[in-house]
Short mmCIF file of C-alpha atoms in Angstrom, two decimals:
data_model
loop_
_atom_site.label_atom_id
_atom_site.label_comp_id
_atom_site.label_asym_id
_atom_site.label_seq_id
_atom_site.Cartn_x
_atom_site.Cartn_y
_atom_site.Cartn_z
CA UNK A 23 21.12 5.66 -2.72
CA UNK A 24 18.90 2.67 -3.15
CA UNK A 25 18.90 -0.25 -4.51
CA UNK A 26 17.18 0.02 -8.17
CA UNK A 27 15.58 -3.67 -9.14
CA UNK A 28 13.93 -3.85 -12.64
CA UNK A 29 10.93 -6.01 -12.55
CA UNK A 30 9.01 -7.83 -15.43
CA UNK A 31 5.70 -6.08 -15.08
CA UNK A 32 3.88 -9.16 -16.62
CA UNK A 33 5.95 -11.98 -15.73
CA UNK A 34 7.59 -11.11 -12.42
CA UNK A 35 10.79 -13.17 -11.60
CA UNK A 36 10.54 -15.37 -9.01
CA UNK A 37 14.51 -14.51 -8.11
CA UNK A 38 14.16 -10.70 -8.34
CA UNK A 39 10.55 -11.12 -6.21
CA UNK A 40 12.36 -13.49 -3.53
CA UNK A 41 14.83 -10.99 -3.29
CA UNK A 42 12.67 -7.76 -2.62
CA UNK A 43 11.05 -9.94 -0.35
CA UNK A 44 14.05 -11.12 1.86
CA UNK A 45 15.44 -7.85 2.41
CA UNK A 46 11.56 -6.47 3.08
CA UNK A 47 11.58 -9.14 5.69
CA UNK A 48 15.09 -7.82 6.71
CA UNK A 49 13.74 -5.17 7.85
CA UNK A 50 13.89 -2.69 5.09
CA UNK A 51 12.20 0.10 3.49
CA UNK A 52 10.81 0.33 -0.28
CA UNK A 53 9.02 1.86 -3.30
CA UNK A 54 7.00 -0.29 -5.38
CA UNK A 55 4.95 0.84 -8.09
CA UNK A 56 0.91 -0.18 -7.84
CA UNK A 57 -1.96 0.17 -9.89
CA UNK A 58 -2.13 3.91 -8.81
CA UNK A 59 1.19 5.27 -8.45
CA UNK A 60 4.11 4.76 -6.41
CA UNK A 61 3.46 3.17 -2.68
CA UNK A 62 6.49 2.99 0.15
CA UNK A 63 5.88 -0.29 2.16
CA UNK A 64 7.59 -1.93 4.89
CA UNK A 65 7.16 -5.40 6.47
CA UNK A 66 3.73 -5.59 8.49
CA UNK A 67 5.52 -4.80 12.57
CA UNK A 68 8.35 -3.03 11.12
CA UNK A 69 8.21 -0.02 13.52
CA UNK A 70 11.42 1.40 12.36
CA UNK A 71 10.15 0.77 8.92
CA UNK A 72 6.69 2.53 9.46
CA UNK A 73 8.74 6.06 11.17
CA UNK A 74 10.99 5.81 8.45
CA UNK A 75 7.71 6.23 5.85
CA UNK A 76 6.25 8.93 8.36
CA UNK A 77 9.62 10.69 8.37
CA UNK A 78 9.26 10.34 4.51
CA UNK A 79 5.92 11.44 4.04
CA UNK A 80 6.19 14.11 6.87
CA UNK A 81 2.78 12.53 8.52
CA UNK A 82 1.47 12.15 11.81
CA UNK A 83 0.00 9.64 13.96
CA UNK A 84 -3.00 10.09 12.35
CA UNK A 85 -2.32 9.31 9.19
CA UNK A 86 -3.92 6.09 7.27
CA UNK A 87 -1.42 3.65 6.63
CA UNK A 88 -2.93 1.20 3.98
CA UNK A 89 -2.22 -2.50 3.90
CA UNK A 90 -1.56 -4.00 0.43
CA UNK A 91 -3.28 -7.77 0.28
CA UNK A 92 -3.11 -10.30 -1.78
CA UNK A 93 -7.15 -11.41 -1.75
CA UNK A 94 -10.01 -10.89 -0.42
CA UNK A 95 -9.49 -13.75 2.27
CA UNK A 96 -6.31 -11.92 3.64
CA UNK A 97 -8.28 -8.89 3.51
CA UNK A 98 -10.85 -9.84 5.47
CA UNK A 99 -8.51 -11.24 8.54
CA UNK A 100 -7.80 -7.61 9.03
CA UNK A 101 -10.85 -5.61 8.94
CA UNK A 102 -14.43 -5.55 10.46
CA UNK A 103 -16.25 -6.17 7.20
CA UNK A 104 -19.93 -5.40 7.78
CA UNK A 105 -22.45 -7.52 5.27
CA UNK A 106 -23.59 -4.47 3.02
CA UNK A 107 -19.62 -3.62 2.32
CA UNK A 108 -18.88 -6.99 1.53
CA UNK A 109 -19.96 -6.62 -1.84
CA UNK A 110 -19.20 -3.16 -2.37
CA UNK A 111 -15.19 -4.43 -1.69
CA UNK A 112 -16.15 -7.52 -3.77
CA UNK A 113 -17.11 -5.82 -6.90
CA UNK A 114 -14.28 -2.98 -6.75
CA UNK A 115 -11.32 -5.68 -6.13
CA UNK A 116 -8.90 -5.66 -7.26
CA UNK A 117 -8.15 -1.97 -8.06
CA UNK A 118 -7.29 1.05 -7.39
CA UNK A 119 -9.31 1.53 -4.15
CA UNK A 120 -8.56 1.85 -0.35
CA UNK A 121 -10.90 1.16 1.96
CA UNK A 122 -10.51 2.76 5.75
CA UNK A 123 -12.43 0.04 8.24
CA UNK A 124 -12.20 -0.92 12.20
CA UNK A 125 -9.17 -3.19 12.42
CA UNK A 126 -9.09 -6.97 13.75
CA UNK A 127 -6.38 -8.11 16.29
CA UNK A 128 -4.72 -8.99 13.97
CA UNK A 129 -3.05 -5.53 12.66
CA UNK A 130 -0.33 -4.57 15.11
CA UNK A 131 -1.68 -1.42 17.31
CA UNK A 132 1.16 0.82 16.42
CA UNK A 133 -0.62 0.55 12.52
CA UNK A 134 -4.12 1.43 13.51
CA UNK A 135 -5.43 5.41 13.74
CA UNK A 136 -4.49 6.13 17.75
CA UNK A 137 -7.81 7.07 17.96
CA UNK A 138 -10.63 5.36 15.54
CA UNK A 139 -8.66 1.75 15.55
CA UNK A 140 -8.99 2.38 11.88
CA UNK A 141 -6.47 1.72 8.77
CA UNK A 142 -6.51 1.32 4.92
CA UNK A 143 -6.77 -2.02 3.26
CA UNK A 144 -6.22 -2.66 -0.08
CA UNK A 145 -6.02 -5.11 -3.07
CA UNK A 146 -4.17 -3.61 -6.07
CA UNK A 147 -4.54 -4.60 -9.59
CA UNK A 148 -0.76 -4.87 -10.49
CA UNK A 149 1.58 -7.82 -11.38
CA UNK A 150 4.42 -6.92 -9.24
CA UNK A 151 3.07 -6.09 -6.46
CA UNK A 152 0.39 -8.95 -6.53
CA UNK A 153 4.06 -10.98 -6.71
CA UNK A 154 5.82 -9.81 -3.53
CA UNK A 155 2.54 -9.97 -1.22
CA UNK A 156 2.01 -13.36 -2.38
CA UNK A 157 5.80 -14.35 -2.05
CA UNK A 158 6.00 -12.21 1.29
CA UNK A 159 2.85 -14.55 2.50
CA UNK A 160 1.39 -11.55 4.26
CA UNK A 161 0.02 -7.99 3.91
CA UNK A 162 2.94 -5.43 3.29
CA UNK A 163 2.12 -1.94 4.94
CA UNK A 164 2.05 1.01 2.94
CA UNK A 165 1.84 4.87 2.38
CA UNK A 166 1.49 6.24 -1.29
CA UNK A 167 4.00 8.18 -2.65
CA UNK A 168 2.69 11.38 -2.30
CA UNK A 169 5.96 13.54 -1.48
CA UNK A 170 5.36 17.00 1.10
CA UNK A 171 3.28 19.67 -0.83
CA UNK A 172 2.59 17.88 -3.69
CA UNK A 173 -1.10 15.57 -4.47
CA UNK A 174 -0.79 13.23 -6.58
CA UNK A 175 2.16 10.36 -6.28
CA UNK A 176 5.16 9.57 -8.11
CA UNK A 177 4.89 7.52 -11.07
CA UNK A 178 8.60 6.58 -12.59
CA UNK A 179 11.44 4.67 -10.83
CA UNK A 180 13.55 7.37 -11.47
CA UNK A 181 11.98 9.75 -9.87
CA UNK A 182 11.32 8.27 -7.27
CA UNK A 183 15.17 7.32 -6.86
CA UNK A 184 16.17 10.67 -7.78
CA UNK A 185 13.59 12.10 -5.37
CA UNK A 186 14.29 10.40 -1.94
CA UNK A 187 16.47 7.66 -3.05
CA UNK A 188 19.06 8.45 -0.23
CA UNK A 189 15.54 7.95 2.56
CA UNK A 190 14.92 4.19 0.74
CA UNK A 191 16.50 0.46 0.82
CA UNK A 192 15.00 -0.51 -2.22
CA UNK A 193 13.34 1.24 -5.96
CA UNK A 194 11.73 -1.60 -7.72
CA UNK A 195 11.51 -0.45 -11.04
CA UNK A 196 7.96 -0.75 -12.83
CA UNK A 197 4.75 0.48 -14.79
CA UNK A 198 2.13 2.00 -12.60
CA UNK A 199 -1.42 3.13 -13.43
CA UNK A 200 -2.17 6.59 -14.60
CA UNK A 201 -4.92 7.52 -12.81
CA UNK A 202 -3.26 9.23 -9.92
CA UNK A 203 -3.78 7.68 -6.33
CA UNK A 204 -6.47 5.91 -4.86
CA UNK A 205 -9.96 6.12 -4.17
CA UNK A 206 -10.26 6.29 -0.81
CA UNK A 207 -13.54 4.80 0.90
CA UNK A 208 -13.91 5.39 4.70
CA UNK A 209 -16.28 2.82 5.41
CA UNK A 210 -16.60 3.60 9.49
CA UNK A 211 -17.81 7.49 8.27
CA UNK A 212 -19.97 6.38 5.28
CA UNK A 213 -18.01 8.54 3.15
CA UNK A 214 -15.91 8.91 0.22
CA UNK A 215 -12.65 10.20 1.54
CA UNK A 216 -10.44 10.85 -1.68
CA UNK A 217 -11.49 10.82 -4.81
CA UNK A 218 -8.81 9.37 -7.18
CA UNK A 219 -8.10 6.65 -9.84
CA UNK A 220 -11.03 4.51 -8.83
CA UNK A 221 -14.54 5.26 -10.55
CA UNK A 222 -17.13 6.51 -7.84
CA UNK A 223 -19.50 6.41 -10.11
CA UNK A 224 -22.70 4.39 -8.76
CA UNK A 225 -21.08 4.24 -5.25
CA UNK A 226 -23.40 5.01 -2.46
CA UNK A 227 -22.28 5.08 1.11
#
């Protein structure tokens, strides 16, 4: 089973964060819980990382994976951001949105859709995981928790542990939001993807 770390979800420790973040940099695999659910995340190149989410998830090469940033800056070393979606991703940051754009050189090419050169970027609205991206000093990769047959993610640690604890390295233990996953923006079709915890309301693409 995995490792189960209990977090402050207002004042993260600095020794449980450095932790997490060692053994993500180890090479390991974990659930963290965001601002809209549970997300599995590996360290950005971790191929054996990224089949073991796949494997997890049951997805193919086509899925989205979605990197989790710290700001907008980091963000924006990633991804093609065109002028008018600049503010659009200014004004909905952070929260629970992801945002599928053309990625930079900078995103290894085993991460990007095969096809589009596409992937999720994100900038969540939660203490704990604002803590380990900023501690890990790069963008985590990530899949929500969303298990085979099932829509919306897991929300509890112990679920999640109970679920596919035996699959995972690490469960840190935390509060997530409670609207369900995210909003999903494809910015290279103009269109709104997934509609989830974010508010669409107003949003034109």
């Amino acid at each position: 089973m995995a490792r189960l770390v209990e977090i402050h979800p207002i004042d993260p420790q600095p020794r449980l964060i450095d932790r997490v973040v060692e053994r993500l940099r180890r090479g390991e695999v974990a659930a963290l819980p965001t601002d809209s659910g549970y997300a599995i995340v590996c360290a950005l190149g971790n191929k054996e990382g990224l089949d073991r989410i796949r494997d997890i998830r049951q997805v193919g090469e086509k899925h989205h994976f979605t990197l989790l940033c710290h700001d907008f800056a980091q963000l924006g070393q990633l991804v093609i951001v065109d002028n008018p979606y600049f503010r659009l991703i200014k004004s909905l940051t952070p929260g629970p949105y992801t945002f599928i754009l053309k990625g930079t050189k900078e995103v290894p090419r085993m991460t990007l859709n095969p096809k589009k050169r596409t992937v999720g970027v994100r900038i969540p609205d939660h203490k704990i995981t604002q803590a380990l991206v900023g501690a890990m000093g790069e963008p985590l990769l990530s899949s929500s928790l969303i298990l085979p047959g099932e829509e919306e993610p897991l929300s509890e640690g112990w679920q999640v542990n109970e679920s596919i604890g035996h699959a995972l390295d690490i469960v840190v233990d935390g509060p997530c939001g409670e609207g369900g996953a995210t909003t999903v923006l494809d910015l290279v079709a103009g269109e709104i993807a997934r509609e989830g915890a974010g508010d669409v309301t107003g949003i034109s693409l």
